[in-house]
Coordinates of C-alpha atoms in Angstrom, one line a residue:
X1 CA 13.5 -3.7 -2.3
X2 CA 11.1 -6.5 -2.5
X3 CA 7.7 -6.5 -4.2
X4 CA 4.7 -8.5 -3.1
X5 CA 2.5 -9.0 -6.1
X6 CA -1.1 -10.2 -6.2
X7 CA -1.8 -11.6 -9.7
X8 CA -5.2 -11.6 -11.5
X9 CA -6.7 -15.2 -11.6
X10 CA -5.7 -15.6 -15.3
X11 CA -2.0 -15.2 -14.6
X12 CA 0.5 -17.6 -13.0
X13 CA 3.6 -16.4 -11.2
X14 CA 6.9 -17.3 -12.8
X15 CA 10.6 -16.3 -12.8
X16 CA 10.1 -14.7 -16.3
X17 CA 7.1 -12.7 -15.1
X18 CA 9.1 -11.5 -12.0
X19 CA 11.9 -10.4 -14.2
X20 CA 9.6 -8.6 -16.6
X21 CA 8.0 -6.8 -13.7
X22 CA 11.4 -5.8 -12.3
X23 CA 12.5 -4.4 -15.7
X24 CA 9.2 -2.5 -16.2
X25 CA 9.6 -0.8 -12.8
X26 CA 13.3 -0.1 -13.5
X27 CA 12.3 1.8 -16.7
X28 CA 9.7 3.9 -14.8
X29 CA 11.6 4.6 -11.6
X30 CA 15.3 5.3 -10.8
X31 CA 17.7 2.4 -11.2
X32 CA 18.1 1.8 -7.5
X33 CA 14.3 1.7 -6.8
X34 CA 13.4 -1.5 -8.7
X35 CA 12.6 -4.7 -6.8
X36 CA 15.5 -7.1 -6.4
X37 CA 13.0 -9.8 -5.3
X38 CA 9.4 -10.4 -6.4
X39 CA 7.1 -12.7 -4.4
X40 CA 3.7 -13.6 -5.7
X41 CA 1.0 -13.8 -3.0
X42 CA -2.7 -14.6 -3.0
X43 CA -3.6 -11.5 -1.0
X44 CA -2.1 -8.6 0.9
X45 CA -2.8 -8.0 4.6
X46 CA -5.2 -5.1 4.9
X47 CA -6.8 -3.0 7.6
X48 CA -10.6 -2.9 7.8
X49 CA -10.4 0.4 5.9
X50 CA -8.4 -1.3 3.1
X51 CA -4.9 0.0 3.7
X52 CA -2.1 -2.4 3.2
X53 CA -0.4 -3.5 6.5
X54 CA 3.2 -3.2 5.3
X55 CA 4.5 -3.9 8.8
X56 CA 3.0 -7.4 8.6
X57 CA 4.8 -8.1 5.3
X58 CA 8.1 -6.9 6.9
X59 CA 7.5 -9.0 10.0
X60 CA 6.8 -12.1 7.9
X61 CA 9.9 -11.5 5.9
X62 CA 12.1 -11.2 9.0
X63 CA 10.6 -14.5 10.3
X64 CA 11.4 -16.2 7.0
X65 CA 15.0 -15.1 7.1
X66 CA 15.4 -16.3 10.7
X67 CA 14.6 -19.9 9.7

């Protein structure tokens, strides 16, 4: 499981913040559902109606792993 996180302008992405987010999710959900990776992004791809285009995130991830 990988989480793509858009931070508020006042925050900076860091390894400590990624770990804190993972631990928070681990407490709220089952142990196997927490994100093993956290990537901070400036924005998420969305449709004109505002839905997140998860397939584009998956496609970009596959492309990254090929290189």
